[in-house]
mmCIF file of C-alpha atoms in Angstrom:
data_model
loop_
_atom_site.group_PDB
_atom_site.id
_atom_site.type_symbol
_atom_site.label_atom_id
_atom_site.label_comp_id
_atom_site.label_asym_id
_atom_site.label_seq_id
_atom_site.Cartn_x
_atom_site.Cartn_y
_atom_site.Cartn_z
ATOM 1 C CA UNK A 1 -30.914 -27.828 95.604
ATOM 2 C CA UNK A 2 -28.618 -24.906 96.912
ATOM 3 C CA UNK A 3 -28.821 -24.178 100.737
ATOM 4 C CA UNK A 4 -30.867 -21.227 101.411
ATOM 5 C CA UNK A 5 -29.073 -18.107 101.619
ATOM 6 C CA UNK A 6 -31.031 -16.070 103.940
ATOM 7 C CA UNK A 7 -32.161 -18.931 106.359
ATOM 8 C CA UNK A 8 -29.081 -18.455 108.729
ATOM 9 C CA UNK A 9 -29.604 -14.830 108.995
ATOM 10 C CA UNK A 10 -33.173 -15.266 109.836
ATOM 11 C CA UNK A 11 -32.659 -17.960 112.563
ATOM 12 C CA UNK A 12 -29.857 -15.704 113.977
ATOM 13 C CA UNK A 13 -32.499 -12.732 114.224
ATOM 14 C CA UNK A 14 -35.037 -15.111 115.616
ATOM 15 C CA UNK A 15 -32.850 -16.480 118.493
ATOM 16 C CA UNK A 16 -31.400 -12.810 119.353
ATOM 17 C CA UNK A 17 -34.873 -11.440 119.739
ATOM 18 C CA UNK A 18 -35.854 -14.551 121.997
ATOM 19 C CA UNK A 19 -32.621 -14.125 124.182
ATOM 20 C CA UNK A 20 -32.796 -10.327 124.355
ATOM 21 C CA UNK A 21 -36.815 -10.584 125.265
ATOM 22 C CA UNK A 22 -35.930 -12.658 128.221
ATOM 23 C CA UNK A 23 -33.456 -10.280 129.518
ATOM 24 C CA UNK A 24 -35.277 -7.223 129.166
ATOM 25 C CA UNK A 25 -38.614 -8.817 130.439
ATOM 26 C CA UNK A 26 -37.829 -8.003 134.033
ATOM 27 C CA UNK A 27 -38.730 -4.219 133.467
ATOM 28 C CA UNK A 28 -42.370 -3.432 133.565
ATOM 29 C CA UNK A 29 -43.491 -0.403 131.626
ATOM 30 C CA UNK A 30 -46.959 1.002 131.234
ATOM 31 C CA UNK A 31 -48.573 1.183 127.712
ATOM 32 C CA UNK A 32 -51.871 2.661 127.352
ATOM 33 C CA UNK A 33 -52.899 1.973 130.939
ATOM 34 C CA UNK A 34 -51.649 -1.578 130.778
ATOM 35 C CA UNK A 35 -48.801 -2.946 132.815
ATOM 36 C CA UNK A 36 -46.501 -5.127 130.434
ATOM 37 C CA UNK A 37 -42.889 -6.308 130.642
ATOM 38 C CA UNK A 38 -40.603 -4.364 128.163
ATOM 39 C CA UNK A 39 -39.992 -7.410 126.244
ATOM 40 C CA UNK A 40 -43.682 -7.048 124.737
ATOM 41 C CA UNK A 41 -41.956 -4.579 121.973
ATOM 42 C CA UNK A 42 -39.698 -7.421 120.806
ATOM 43 C CA UNK A 43 -40.860 -10.788 121.875
ATOM 44 C CA UNK A 44 -43.639 -10.494 119.150
ATOM 45 C CA UNK A 45 -40.928 -10.257 116.505
ATOM 46 C CA UNK A 46 -40.039 -14.129 117.212
ATOM 47 C CA UNK A 47 -43.607 -14.938 116.007
ATOM 48 C CA UNK A 48 -43.611 -12.771 112.971
ATOM 49 C CA UNK A 49 -40.089 -14.308 112.028
ATOM 50 C CA UNK A 50 -41.564 -17.639 112.931
ATOM 51 C CA UNK A 51 -44.154 -16.995 110.353
ATOM 52 C CA UNK A 52 -41.712 -15.886 107.647
ATOM 53 C CA UNK A 53 -39.880 -19.046 108.154
ATOM 54 C CA UNK A 54 -42.749 -21.465 107.937
ATOM 55 C CA UNK A 55 -44.205 -19.620 105.139
ATOM 56 C CA UNK A 56 -40.999 -19.526 102.835
ATOM 57 C CA UNK A 57 -39.154 -22.591 104.363
ATOM 58 C CA UNK A 58 -41.598 -24.985 105.551
ATOM 59 C CA UNK A 59 -42.513 -26.589 108.795
ATOM 60 C CA UNK A 60 -39.247 -28.426 109.266
ATOM 61 C CA UNK A 61 -37.042 -25.720 109.039
ATOM 62 C CA UNK A 62 -39.183 -23.625 111.117
ATOM 63 C CA UNK A 63 -39.273 -26.247 113.805
ATOM 64 C CA UNK A 64 -35.405 -26.339 113.493
ATOM 65 C CA UNK A 65 -35.210 -22.620 114.265
ATOM 66 C CA UNK A 66 -37.439 -22.832 117.131
ATOM 67 C CA UNK A 67 -34.974 -25.550 118.699
ATOM 68 C CA UNK A 68 -32.052 -23.401 117.840
ATOM 69 C CA UNK A 69 -33.430 -20.519 119.635
ATOM 70 C CA UNK A 70 -34.386 -22.770 122.630
ATOM 71 C CA UNK A 71 -30.815 -23.894 122.988
ATOM 72 C CA UNK A 72 -29.450 -20.278 122.591
ATOM 73 C CA UNK A 73 -31.832 -19.160 125.359
ATOM 74 C CA UNK A 74 -30.910 -22.234 127.564
ATOM 75 C CA UNK A 75 -27.066 -21.069 126.806
ATOM 76 C CA UNK A 76 -27.816 -17.654 127.789
ATOM 77 C CA UNK A 77 -29.520 -18.562 131.097
ATOM 78 C CA UNK A 78 -26.875 -21.428 132.001
ATOM 79 C CA UNK A 79 -23.905 -18.313 131.389
ATOM 80 C CA UNK A 80 -25.883 -15.768 133.423
ATOM 81 C CA UNK A 81 -26.595 -18.227 136.108
ATOM 82 C CA UNK A 82 -22.841 -19.298 136.424
ATOM 83 C CA UNK A 83 -21.576 -15.491 136.077
ATOM 84 C CA UNK A 84 -23.989 -14.653 139.005
ATOM 85 C CA UNK A 85 -22.439 -17.361 141.201
ATOM 86 C CA UNK A 86 -18.787 -16.735 140.719
ATOM 87 C CA UNK A 87 -16.878 -14.687 143.023
ATOM 88 C CA UNK A 88 -16.882 -10.901 142.446
ATOM 89 C CA UNK A 89 -13.584 -9.043 142.688
ATOM 90 C CA UNK A 90 -13.321 -6.580 145.499
ATOM 91 C CA UNK A 91 -12.985 -3.482 143.042
ATOM 92 C CA UNK A 92 -15.794 -4.537 141.023
ATOM 93 C CA UNK A 93 -18.050 -1.372 140.005
ATOM 94 C CA UNK A 94 -16.933 0.301 143.231
ATOM 95 C CA UNK A 95 -17.456 3.701 141.538
ATOM 96 C CA UNK A 96 -21.225 2.988 141.196
ATOM 97 C CA UNK A 97 -22.109 0.619 144.237
ATOM 98 C CA UNK A 98 -21.106 0.579 147.772
ATOM 99 C CA UNK A 99 -19.213 -2.920 147.163
ATOM 100 C CA UNK A 100 -18.919 -6.008 145.450
ATOM 101 C CA UNK A 101 -21.906 -7.410 147.535
ATOM 102 C CA UNK A 102 -24.355 -4.734 146.266
ATOM 103 C CA UNK A 103 -23.023 -4.989 142.763
ATOM 104 C CA UNK A 104 -23.833 -8.735 142.982
ATOM 105 C CA UNK A 105 -27.509 -8.185 144.326
ATOM 106 C CA UNK A 106 -27.772 -5.524 141.335
ATOM 107 C CA UNK A 107 -26.547 -8.243 138.794
ATOM 108 C CA UNK A 108 -28.891 -11.010 140.125
ATOM 109 C CA UNK A 109 -31.868 -8.516 140.413
ATOM 110 C CA UNK A 110 -31.694 -7.577 136.734
ATOM 111 C CA UNK A 111 -30.237 -10.792 135.379
ATOM 112 C CA UNK A 112 -31.241 -13.516 137.995
ATOM 113 C CA UNK A 113 -34.257 -16.037 137.297
ATOM 114 C CA UNK A 114 -36.617 -17.435 139.434
ATOM 115 C CA UNK A 115 -37.001 -21.232 138.663
ATOM 116 C CA UNK A 116 -40.783 -20.895 138.622
ATOM 117 C CA UNK A 117 -40.661 -18.160 136.174
ATOM 118 C CA UNK A 118 -37.915 -19.891 133.814
ATOM 119 C CA UNK A 119 -39.774 -23.056 133.558
ATOM 120 C CA UNK A 120 -42.843 -20.984 132.572
ATOM 121 C CA UNK A 121 -41.083 -19.121 130.021
ATOM 122 C CA UNK A 122 -39.537 -22.339 128.512
ATOM 123 C CA UNK A 123 -42.855 -24.179 128.423
ATOM 124 C CA UNK A 124 -44.663 -21.212 126.989
ATOM 125 C CA UNK A 125 -42.209 -20.532 124.256
ATOM 126 C CA UNK A 126 -41.769 -24.225 123.026
ATOM 127 C CA UNK A 127 -45.740 -24.804 123.024
ATOM 128 C CA UNK A 128 -46.624 -21.183 121.647
ATOM 129 C CA UNK A 129 -44.068 -21.169 118.647
ATOM 130 C CA UNK A 130 -44.659 -24.736 117.721
ATOM 131 C CA UNK A 131 -48.402 -24.311 117.802
ATOM 132 C CA UNK A 132 -48.027 -21.039 115.917
ATOM 133 C CA UNK A 133 -45.918 -22.822 113.010
ATOM 134 C CA UNK A 134 -48.376 -25.773 112.862
ATOM 135 C CA UNK A 135 -51.376 -23.655 112.620
ATOM 136 C CA UNK A 136 -49.920 -21.533 109.766
ATOM 137 C CA UNK A 137 -49.206 -24.798 107.755
ATOM 138 C CA UNK A 138 -52.804 -26.121 108.133
ATOM 139 C CA UNK A 139 -54.286 -22.837 107.208
ATOM 140 C CA UNK A 140 -52.059 -22.676 104.094
ATOM 141 C CA UNK A 141 -53.297 -25.973 103.185
ATOM 142 C CA UNK A 142 -56.846 -25.064 103.884
ATOM 143 C CA UNK A 143 -56.711 -21.654 102.126
ATOM 144 C CA UNK A 144 -54.500 -23.249 99.047
ATOM 145 C CA UNK A 145 -51.639 -20.633 99.637
ATOM 146 C CA UNK A 146 -53.963 -17.772 99.557
ATOM 147 C CA UNK A 147 -54.631 -15.102 102.088
ATOM 148 C CA UNK A 148 -51.375 -14.854 103.976
ATOM 149 C CA UNK A 149 -52.868 -12.493 106.376
ATOM 150 C CA UNK A 150 -55.489 -15.004 107.444
ATOM 151 C CA UNK A 151 -52.348 -17.498 108.208
ATOM 152 C CA UNK A 152 -50.186 -15.080 109.912
ATOM 153 C CA UNK A 153 -52.948 -13.430 112.232
ATOM 154 C CA UNK A 154 -54.796 -16.590 112.623
ATOM 155 C CA UNK A 155 -51.738 -18.582 113.699
ATOM 156 C CA UNK A 156 -50.481 -15.717 116.102
ATOM 157 C CA UNK A 157 -53.980 -15.535 117.746
ATOM 158 C CA UNK A 158 -53.580 -19.086 118.907
ATOM 159 C CA UNK A 159 -49.892 -19.067 119.400
ATOM 160 C CA UNK A 160 -49.544 -15.832 121.469
ATOM 161 C CA UNK A 161 -52.768 -16.672 123.307
ATOM 162 C CA UNK A 162 -51.285 -20.073 124.384
ATOM 163 C CA UNK A 163 -48.142 -18.500 125.308
ATOM 164 C CA UNK A 164 -49.533 -15.704 127.500
ATOM 165 C CA UNK A 165 -52.019 -18.244 129.313
ATOM 166 C CA UNK A 166 -49.041 -20.730 130.111
ATOM 167 C CA UNK A 167 -46.354 -18.275 131.001
ATOM 168 C CA UNK A 168 -48.543 -15.807 133.147
ATOM 169 C CA UNK A 169 -50.568 -18.660 134.732
ATOM 170 C CA UNK A 170 -47.169 -20.607 135.554
ATOM 171 C CA UNK A 171 -45.308 -17.867 136.817
ATOM 172 C CA UNK A 172 -48.026 -15.695 138.633
ATOM 173 C CA UNK A 173 -50.761 -18.050 139.702
ATOM 174 C CA UNK A 174 -51.401 -17.824 143.418
ATOM 175 C CA UNK A 175 -49.192 -14.695 143.686
ATOM 176 C CA UNK A 176 -51.850 -12.422 141.540
ATOM 177 C CA UNK A 177 -55.562 -12.463 142.399
ATOM 178 C CA UNK A 178 -57.550 -14.268 139.645
ATOM 179 C CA UNK A 179 -59.016 -11.061 137.938
ATOM 180 C CA UNK A 180 -55.801 -9.315 137.884
ATOM 181 C CA UNK A 181 -54.129 -12.638 136.169
ATOM 182 C CA UNK A 182 -56.965 -12.814 133.413
ATOM 183 C CA UNK A 183 -56.818 -9.011 132.998
ATOM 184 C CA UNK A 184 -52.980 -9.335 132.516
ATOM 185 C CA UNK A 185 -53.284 -12.500 129.932
ATOM 186 C CA UNK A 186 -55.859 -10.635 128.083
ATOM 187 C CA UNK A 187 -53.686 -7.272 127.976
ATOM 188 C CA UNK A 188 -50.632 -9.160 126.849
ATOM 189 C CA UNK A 189 -52.693 -11.286 124.072
ATOM 190 C CA UNK A 190 -54.485 -8.224 122.757
ATOM 191 C CA UNK A 191 -50.944 -6.225 122.498
ATOM 192 C CA UNK A 192 -49.269 -8.935 120.815
ATOM 193 C CA UNK A 193 -51.830 -9.820 118.595
ATOM 194 C CA UNK A 194 -52.276 -6.154 117.712
ATOM 195 C CA UNK A 195 -48.530 -5.938 116.905
ATOM 196 C CA UNK A 196 -48.922 -8.937 114.324
ATOM 197 C CA UNK A 197 -51.779 -7.032 112.924
ATOM 198 C CA UNK A 198 -49.872 -3.824 112.290
ATOM 199 C CA UNK A 199 -46.681 -5.701 111.083
ATOM 200 C CA UNK A 200 -48.770 -7.544 108.329
ATOM 201 C CA UNK A 201 -47.858 -5.283 105.438
ATOM 202 C CA UNK A 202 -43.829 -5.772 106.370
ATOM 203 C CA UNK A 203 -44.534 -9.325 106.675
ATOM 204 C CA UNK A 204 -46.022 -9.397 103.165
ATOM 205 C CA UNK A 205 -43.050 -7.650 101.591
ATOM 206 C CA UNK A 206 -40.532 -9.841 103.428
ATOM 207 C CA UNK A 207 -42.177 -13.130 102.671
ATOM 208 C CA UNK A 208 -42.474 -12.233 99.034
ATOM 209 C CA UNK A 209 -39.077 -10.956 98.732
ATOM 210 C CA UNK A 210 -37.623 -13.996 100.186
ATOM 211 C CA UNK A 211 -39.615 -16.451 97.986
ATOM 212 C CA UNK A 212 -38.338 -14.629 95.003
ATOM 213 C CA UNK A 213 -34.859 -14.618 96.226
ATOM 214 C CA UNK A 214 -34.790 -18.251 97.551
ATOM 215 C CA UNK A 215 -37.043 -19.757 95.036
ATOM 216 C CA UNK A 216 -39.185 -21.618 97.740
ATOM 217 C CA UNK A 217 -42.271 -21.604 98.825
ATOM 218 C CA UNK A 218 -43.055 -23.560 101.936
ATOM 219 C CA UNK A 219 -40.002 -25.190 101.615
ATOM 220 C CA UNK A 220 -40.838 -26.458 98.166
ATOM 221 C CA UNK A 221 -38.901 -25.115 95.136
ATOM 222 C CA UNK A 222 -41.007 -22.897 93.167
ATOM 223 C CA UNK A 223 -41.347 -23.770 89.541
ATOM 224 C CA UNK A 224 -39.419 -21.701 87.050
ATOM 225 C CA UNK A 225 -41.198 -20.769 83.641
ATOM 226 C CA UNK A 226 -39.576 -22.666 80.678
ATOM 227 C CA UNK A 227 -39.309 -21.153 77.351
#
């Protein structure tokens, strides 16, 4: 069977969305009265792409993409960490900051990672994404391949919910009060799930187009009509 043509591009988009989400998450934004990390606009894309990968290419290739995304994120974190600890040039960004010491502080303030947040992010990502893919496959079997919207939304409800609980609890338990923590978890879960629901028509179109182009459905070749 020929190698899937569009799989590498989807994996690249998946990994890029993950890495960029972790970089921009440092900024908090206010949306409809909810305080959320800026990454909330991009990170749900990883779940949408995860659904597409699982639906078209099967669980094994979806899991492969999840591990590739994890490796890319780990590489980005390591590179940022090393860059933050290299000695700054005396003239670095002198026009914008009082001096290299201040520039380095700005670099670390935006790109630095607290170990607790980093561990929480990695664990939440792996558990949430693998759960999302597994649930989608189980629902596909239960529905006999029908009702794609049930699979994408149902898997996201569980995957994003577990992701939010693990990350926010691991990162902010003991820092935020329990009511604030629970409210933040609920807000993120609601926003991300709503994002998936609104994107359902797009997901349908992408899945159908890829199945036709690749001749695959869940990693299995689609039978071609014989004359």
